[in-house]
Short mmCIF file of C-alpha atoms and ligand atoms in Angstrom, two decimals:
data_model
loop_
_atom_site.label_atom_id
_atom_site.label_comp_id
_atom_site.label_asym_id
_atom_site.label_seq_id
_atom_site.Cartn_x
_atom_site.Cartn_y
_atom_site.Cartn_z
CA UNK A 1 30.66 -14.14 122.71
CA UNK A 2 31.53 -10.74 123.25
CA UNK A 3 33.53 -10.37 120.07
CA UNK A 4 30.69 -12.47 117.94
CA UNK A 5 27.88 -10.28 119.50
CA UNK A 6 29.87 -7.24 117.59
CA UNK A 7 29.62 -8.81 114.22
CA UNK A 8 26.36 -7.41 113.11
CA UNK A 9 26.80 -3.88 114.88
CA UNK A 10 30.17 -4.59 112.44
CA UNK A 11 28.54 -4.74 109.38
CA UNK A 12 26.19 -2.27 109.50
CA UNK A 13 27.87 0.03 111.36
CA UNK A 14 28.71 2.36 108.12
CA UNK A 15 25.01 2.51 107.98
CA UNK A 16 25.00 3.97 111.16
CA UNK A 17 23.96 7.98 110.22
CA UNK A 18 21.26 6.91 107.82
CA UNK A 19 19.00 4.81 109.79
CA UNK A 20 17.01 6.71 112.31
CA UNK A 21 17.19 5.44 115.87
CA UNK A 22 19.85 3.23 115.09
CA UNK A 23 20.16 1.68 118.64
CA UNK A 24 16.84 0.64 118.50
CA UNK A 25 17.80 -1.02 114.83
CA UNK A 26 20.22 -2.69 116.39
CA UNK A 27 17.93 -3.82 119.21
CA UNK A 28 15.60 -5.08 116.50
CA UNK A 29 17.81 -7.18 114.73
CA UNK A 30 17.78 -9.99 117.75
CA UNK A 31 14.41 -9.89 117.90
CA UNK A 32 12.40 -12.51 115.36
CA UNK A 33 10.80 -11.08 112.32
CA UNK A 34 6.96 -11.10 112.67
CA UNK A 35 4.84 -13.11 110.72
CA UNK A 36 2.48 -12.16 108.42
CA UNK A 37 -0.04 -13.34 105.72
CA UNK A 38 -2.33 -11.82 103.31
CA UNK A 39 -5.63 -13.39 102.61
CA UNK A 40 -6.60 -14.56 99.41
CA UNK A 41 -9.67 -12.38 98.42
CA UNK A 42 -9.75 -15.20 94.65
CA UNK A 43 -10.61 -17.88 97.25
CA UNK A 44 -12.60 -16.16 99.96
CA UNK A 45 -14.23 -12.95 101.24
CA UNK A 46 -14.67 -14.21 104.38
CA UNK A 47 -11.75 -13.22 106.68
CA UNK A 48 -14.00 -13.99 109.80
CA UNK A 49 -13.95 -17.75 108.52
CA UNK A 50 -10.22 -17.90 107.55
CA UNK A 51 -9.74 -16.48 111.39
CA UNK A 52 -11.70 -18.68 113.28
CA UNK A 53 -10.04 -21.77 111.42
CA UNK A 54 -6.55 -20.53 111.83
CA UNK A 55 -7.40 -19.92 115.81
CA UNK A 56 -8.88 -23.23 116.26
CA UNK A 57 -5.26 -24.58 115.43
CA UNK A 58 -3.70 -22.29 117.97
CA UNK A 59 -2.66 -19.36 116.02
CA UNK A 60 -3.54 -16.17 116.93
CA UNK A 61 -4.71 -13.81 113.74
CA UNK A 62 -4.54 -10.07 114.07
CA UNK A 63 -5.58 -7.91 110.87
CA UNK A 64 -3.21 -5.32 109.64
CA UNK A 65 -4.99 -1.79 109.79
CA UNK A 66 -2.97 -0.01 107.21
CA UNK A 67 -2.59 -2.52 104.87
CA UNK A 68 -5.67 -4.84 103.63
CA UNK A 69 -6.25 -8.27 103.65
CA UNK A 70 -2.74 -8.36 105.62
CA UNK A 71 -2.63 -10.46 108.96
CA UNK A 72 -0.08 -10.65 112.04
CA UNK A 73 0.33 -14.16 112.71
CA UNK A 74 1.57 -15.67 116.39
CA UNK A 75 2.85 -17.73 117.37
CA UNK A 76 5.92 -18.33 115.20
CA UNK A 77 6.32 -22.02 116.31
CA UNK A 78 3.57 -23.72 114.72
CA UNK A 79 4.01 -23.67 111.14
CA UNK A 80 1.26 -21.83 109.04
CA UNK A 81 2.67 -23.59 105.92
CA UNK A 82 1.01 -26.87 106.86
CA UNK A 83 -2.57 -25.07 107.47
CA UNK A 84 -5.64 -26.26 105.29
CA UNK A 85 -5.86 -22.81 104.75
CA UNK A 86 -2.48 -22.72 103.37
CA UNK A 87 -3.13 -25.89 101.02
CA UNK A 88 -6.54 -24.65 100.15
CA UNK A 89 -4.82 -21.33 98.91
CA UNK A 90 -6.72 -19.08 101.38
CA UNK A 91 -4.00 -17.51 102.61
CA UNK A 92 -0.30 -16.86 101.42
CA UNK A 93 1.94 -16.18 103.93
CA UNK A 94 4.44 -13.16 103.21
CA UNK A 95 6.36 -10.07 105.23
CA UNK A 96 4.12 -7.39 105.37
CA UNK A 97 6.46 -4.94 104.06
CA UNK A 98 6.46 -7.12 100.55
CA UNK A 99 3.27 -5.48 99.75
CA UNK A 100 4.83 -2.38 99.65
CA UNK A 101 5.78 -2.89 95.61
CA UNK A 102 2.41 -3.56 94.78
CA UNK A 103 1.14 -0.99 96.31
CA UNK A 104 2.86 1.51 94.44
CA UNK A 105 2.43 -0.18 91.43
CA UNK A 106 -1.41 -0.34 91.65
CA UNK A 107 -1.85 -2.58 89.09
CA UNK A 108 -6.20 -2.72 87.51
CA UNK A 109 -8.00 -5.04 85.67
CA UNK A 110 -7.28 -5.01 81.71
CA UNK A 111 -3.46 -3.85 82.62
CA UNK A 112 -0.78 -5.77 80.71
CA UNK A 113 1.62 -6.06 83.35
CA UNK A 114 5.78 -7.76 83.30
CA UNK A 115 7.05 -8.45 86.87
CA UNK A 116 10.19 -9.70 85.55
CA UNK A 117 12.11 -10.77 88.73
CA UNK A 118 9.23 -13.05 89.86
CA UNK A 119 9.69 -16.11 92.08
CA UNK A 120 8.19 -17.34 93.90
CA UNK A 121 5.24 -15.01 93.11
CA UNK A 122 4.35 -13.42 96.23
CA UNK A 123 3.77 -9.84 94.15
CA UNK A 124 2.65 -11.70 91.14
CA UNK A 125 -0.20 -13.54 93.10
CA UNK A 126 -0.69 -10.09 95.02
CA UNK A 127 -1.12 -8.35 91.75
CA UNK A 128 -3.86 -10.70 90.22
CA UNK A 129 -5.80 -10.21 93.55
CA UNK A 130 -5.93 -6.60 93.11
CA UNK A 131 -7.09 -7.02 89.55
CA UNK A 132 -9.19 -9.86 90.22
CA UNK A 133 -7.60 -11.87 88.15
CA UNK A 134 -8.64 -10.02 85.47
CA UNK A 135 -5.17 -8.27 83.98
CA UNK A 136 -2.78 -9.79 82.12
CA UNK A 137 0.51 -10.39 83.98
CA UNK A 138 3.26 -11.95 82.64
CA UNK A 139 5.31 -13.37 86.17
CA UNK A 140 9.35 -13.46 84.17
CA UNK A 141 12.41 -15.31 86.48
CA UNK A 142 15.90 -16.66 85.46
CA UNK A 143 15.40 -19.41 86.79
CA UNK A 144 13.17 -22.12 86.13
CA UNK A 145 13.71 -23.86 89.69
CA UNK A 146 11.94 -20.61 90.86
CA UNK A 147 9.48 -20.21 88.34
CA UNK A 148 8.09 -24.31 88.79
CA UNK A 149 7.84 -23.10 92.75
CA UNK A 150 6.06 -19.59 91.29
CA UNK A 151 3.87 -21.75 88.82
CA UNK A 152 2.12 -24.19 92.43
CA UNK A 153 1.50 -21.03 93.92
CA UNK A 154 -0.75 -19.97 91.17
CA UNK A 155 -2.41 -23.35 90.68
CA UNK A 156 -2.70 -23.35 95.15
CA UNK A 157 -4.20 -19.45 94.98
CA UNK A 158 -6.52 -20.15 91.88
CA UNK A 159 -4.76 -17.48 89.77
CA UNK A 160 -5.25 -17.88 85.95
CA UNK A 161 -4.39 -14.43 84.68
CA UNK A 162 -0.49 -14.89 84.58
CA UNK A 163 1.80 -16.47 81.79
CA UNK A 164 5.49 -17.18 83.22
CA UNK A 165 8.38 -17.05 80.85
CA UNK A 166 12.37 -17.62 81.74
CA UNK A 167 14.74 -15.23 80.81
CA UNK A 168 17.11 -13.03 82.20
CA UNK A 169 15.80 -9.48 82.83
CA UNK A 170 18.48 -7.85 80.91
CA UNK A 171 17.66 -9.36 77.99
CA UNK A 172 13.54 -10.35 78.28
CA UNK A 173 12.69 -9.25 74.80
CA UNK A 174 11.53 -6.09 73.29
CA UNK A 175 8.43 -5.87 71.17
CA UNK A 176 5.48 -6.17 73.57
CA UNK A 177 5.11 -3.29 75.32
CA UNK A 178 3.82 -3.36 78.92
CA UNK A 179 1.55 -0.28 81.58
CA UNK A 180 3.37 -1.36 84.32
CA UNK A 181 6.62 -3.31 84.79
CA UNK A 182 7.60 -4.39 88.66
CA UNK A 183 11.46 -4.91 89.15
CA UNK A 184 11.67 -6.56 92.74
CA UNK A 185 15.38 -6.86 92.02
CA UNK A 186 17.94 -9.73 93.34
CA UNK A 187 19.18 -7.61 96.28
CA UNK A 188 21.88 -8.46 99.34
CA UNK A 189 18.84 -8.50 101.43
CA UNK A 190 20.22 -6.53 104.35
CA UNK A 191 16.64 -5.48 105.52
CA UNK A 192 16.00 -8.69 106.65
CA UNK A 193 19.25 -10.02 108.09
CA UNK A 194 19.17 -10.91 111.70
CA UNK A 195 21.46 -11.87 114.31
CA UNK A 196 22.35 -15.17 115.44
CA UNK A 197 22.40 -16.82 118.96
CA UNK A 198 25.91 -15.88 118.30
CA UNK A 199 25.85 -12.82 116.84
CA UNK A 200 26.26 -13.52 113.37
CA UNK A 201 24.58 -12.39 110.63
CA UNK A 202 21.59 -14.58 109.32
CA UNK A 203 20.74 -14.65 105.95
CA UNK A 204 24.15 -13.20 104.94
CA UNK A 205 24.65 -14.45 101.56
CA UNK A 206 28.97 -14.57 100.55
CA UNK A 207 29.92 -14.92 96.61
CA UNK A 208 27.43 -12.38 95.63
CA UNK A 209 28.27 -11.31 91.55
CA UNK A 210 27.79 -7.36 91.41
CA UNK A 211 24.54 -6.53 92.25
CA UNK A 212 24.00 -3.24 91.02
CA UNK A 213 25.46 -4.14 87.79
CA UNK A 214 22.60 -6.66 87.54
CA UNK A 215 19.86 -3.92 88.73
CA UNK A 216 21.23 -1.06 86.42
CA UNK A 217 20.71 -3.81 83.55
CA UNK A 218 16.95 -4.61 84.85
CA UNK A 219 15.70 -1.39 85.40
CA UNK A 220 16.99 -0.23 82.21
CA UNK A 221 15.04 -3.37 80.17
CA UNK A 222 12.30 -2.98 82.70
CA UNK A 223 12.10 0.97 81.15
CA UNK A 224 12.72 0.21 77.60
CA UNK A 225 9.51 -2.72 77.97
CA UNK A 226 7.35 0.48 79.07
CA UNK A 227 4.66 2.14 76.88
CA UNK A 228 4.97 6.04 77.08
CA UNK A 229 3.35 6.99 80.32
CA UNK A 230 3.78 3.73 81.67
CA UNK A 231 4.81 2.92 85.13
CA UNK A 232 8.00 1.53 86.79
CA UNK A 233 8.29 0.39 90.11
CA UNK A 234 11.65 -0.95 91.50
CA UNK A 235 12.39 -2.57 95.01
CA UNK A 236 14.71 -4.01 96.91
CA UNK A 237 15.11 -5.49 100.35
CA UNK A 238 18.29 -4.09 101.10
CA UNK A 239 19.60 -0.92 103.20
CA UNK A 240 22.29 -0.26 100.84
CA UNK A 241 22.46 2.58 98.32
CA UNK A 242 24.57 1.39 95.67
CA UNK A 243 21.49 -1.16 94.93
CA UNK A 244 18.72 1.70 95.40
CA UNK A 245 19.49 5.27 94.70
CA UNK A 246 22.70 4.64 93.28
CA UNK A 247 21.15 2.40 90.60
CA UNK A 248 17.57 4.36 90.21
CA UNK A 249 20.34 7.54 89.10
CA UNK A 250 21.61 5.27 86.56
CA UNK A 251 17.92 5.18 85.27
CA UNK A 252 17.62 8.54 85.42
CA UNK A 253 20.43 9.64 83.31
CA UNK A 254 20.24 7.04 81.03
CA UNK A 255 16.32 7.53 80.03
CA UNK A 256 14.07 10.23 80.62
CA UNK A 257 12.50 8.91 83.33
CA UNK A 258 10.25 10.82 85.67
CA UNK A 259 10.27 9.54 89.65
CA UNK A 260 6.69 9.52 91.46
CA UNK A 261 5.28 10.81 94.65
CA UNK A 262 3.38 8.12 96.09
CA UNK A 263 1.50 7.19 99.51
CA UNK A 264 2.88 4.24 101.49
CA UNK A 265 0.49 2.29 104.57
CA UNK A 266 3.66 2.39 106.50
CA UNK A 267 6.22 4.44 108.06
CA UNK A 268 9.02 5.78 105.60
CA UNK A 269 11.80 7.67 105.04
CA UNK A 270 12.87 9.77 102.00
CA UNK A 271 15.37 8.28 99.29
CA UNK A 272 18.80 9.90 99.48
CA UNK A 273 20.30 12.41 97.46
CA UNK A 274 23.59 11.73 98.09
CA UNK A 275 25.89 8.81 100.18
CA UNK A 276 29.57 8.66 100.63
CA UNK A 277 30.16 11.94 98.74
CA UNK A 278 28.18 11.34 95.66
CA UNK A 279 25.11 12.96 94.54
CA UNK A 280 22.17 11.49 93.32
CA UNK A 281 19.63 13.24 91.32
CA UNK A 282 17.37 15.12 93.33
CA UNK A 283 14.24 13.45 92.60
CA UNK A 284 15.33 10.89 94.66
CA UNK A 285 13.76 12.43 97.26
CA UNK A 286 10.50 10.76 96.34
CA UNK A 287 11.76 7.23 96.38
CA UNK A 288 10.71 5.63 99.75
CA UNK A 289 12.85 3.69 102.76
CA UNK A 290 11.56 1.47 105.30
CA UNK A 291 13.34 0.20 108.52
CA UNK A 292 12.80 -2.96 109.78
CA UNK A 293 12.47 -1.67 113.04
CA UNK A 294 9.98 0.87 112.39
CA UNK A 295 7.64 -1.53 110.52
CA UNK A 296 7.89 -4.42 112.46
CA UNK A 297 8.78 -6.51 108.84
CA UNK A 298 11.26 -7.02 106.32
CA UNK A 299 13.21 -3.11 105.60
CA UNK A 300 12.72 -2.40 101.83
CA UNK A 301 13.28 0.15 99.30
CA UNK A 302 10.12 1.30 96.61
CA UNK A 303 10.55 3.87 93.77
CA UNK A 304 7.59 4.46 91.01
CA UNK A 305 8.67 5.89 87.96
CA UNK A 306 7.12 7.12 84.85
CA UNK A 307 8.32 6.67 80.94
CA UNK A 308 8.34 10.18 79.78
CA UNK A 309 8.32 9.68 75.71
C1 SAM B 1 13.79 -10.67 95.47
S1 SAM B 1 13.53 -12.12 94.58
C2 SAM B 1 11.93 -11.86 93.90
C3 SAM B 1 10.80 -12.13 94.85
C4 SAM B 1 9.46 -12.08 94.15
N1 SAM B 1 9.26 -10.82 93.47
C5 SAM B 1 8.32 -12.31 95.12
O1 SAM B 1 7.72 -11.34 95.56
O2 SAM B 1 8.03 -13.46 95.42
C6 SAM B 1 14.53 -11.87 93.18
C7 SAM B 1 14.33 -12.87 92.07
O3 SAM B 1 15.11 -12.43 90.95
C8 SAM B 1 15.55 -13.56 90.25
N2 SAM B 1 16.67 -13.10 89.41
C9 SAM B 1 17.98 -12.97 89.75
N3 SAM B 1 18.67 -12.46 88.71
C10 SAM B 1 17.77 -12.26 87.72
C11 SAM B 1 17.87 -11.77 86.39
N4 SAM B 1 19.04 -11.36 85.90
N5 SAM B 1 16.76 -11.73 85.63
C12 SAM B 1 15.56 -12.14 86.13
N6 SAM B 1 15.41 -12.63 87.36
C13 SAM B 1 16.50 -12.68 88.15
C14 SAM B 1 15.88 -14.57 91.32
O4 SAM B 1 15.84 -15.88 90.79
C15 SAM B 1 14.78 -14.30 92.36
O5 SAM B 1 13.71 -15.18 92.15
#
């Protein structure tokens, strides 16, 4: 036990100078991840309503200050998934730090919009709340396993301003030119691993094919699918640089992209500007970390860019 309860401290151990109060990291990662969903303002204004049904089944609802139409969910034991509310597409249950993309991306009504790593559509469903419905959002995945799961969500939230296609980012074709492109990238996922009763990892995936290779060639198509001042937001939610600044650099001296300052609901740290001895352009700064621990969700990364010419 004593050796398996040193597994996780093991693997994130190199991590151990960049995340603030790392003990208390540590701590967190035995602890369950909260749950959370956001209400769906296409279905119902009435939060009161949603509240009062959900607590008649035993839940307990708690709305999320910083971030609206967000709501802590306890306990985790009953399963929100098999809620009328759920089937009637009145709520859609997702980690609060999830919103975090969309929030930077702040996508309005008559926007053409490509979120081109999709599935299963939490941001894309997210997106045509905030413009009512009323942009046009084309919701892109490799695979169409993911999209068919993306594709119910939409019919279950009443969503009828998105078109899905199937390709593979890299190569989603050029011609149509988009005001916002979201690149929630295919990440290691390290901000929301947690540790097992025996101090394994959870959610640590083996086999993966190189990541950033697959992110440099996303945000590079994501750019390219940009109109001139259009806007680029890129994610991740994963601690480790070589799939956030490392491959937001490769952006940057590739294209003449400019990075964003933006405000975030929650608590975050700045990008980096260099790890293990190499530098990363300075506008990094601006990019935004979360902890899991200091959020109380899944840890993420969020840059917002700008096409320059
Ligand atoms: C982090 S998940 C996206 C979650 C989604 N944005 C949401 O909020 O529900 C990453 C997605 O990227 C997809 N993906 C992986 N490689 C891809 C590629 N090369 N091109 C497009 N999508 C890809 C995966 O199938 C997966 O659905």
């Amino acid at each position: 036990m004593e050796k398996a309860s040193s597994l996780a401290e093991d693997y994130f151990s190199r991590y151990q100078d960049l995340i603030p109060n790392y003990e208390s990291f540590l701590n967190a990662l035995s602890e369950p991840l909260p749950l959370y969903f956001r209400l769906n303002t296409l279905k119902t204004q009435d939060p009161d309503r949603v509240v009062r049904g959900l607590a008649r089944q035993g839940f307990e609802v708690t709305p999320v200050e910083a971030v609206p139409w967000f709501f802590r969910v306890e306990p985790r034991d009953i399963s929100l998934g098999n809620t009328d509310e759920y089937y009637l597409g009145l709520i859609y249950p997702m980690t609060l730090s999830s919103s975090l993309p969309v929030y930077a991306l702040d996508p309005r009504p008559g926007e053409i919009i490509l979120d081109l790593c999709a599935a299963p559509g939490s941001k894309t469903t997210q997106i045509a709340q905030l413009t009512e419905d009323q942009a046009i959002v084309v919701a892109n995945d490799k695979r169409l396993d993911r999209i068919t799961a993306l594709v119910a969500n939409l019919r279950r939230l009443g969503v009828a301003s998105v078109v899905t296609t199937v390709y593979r980012g890299e190569q989603f074709p050029l011609g149509t030119t988009f005001d916002k492109v979201l690149v929630d990238a295919p990440c290691s996922g390290e901000g929301r691993y947690r540790k097992g009763y025996e101090g394994e990892l959870l959610f640590h995936k083996e086999g993966h094919t190189n990541l950033p290779a697959i992110q440099k060639g996303l945000i590079v198509r994501a750019y390219d699918l940009l109109r001139p001042g259009g806007i680029l937001v890129y994610s991740t939610c994963t601690i480790n640089p070589e799939e956030n600044e490392a491959v937001v650099d490769y952006l940057l001296r590739k294209r003449q992209a400019e990075v964003l300052s933006w405000e975030a609901p929650l608590p975050s740290h700045p990008g980096l500007t260099e790890w293990e001895g190499k530098p990363f352009h300075p506008e990094l700064v601006k990019a935004k970390r979360f902890y899991a621990h200091e959020i109380g969700a899944v840890g993420f990364f969020v840059v917002k860019l700008r096409r320059q010419v």
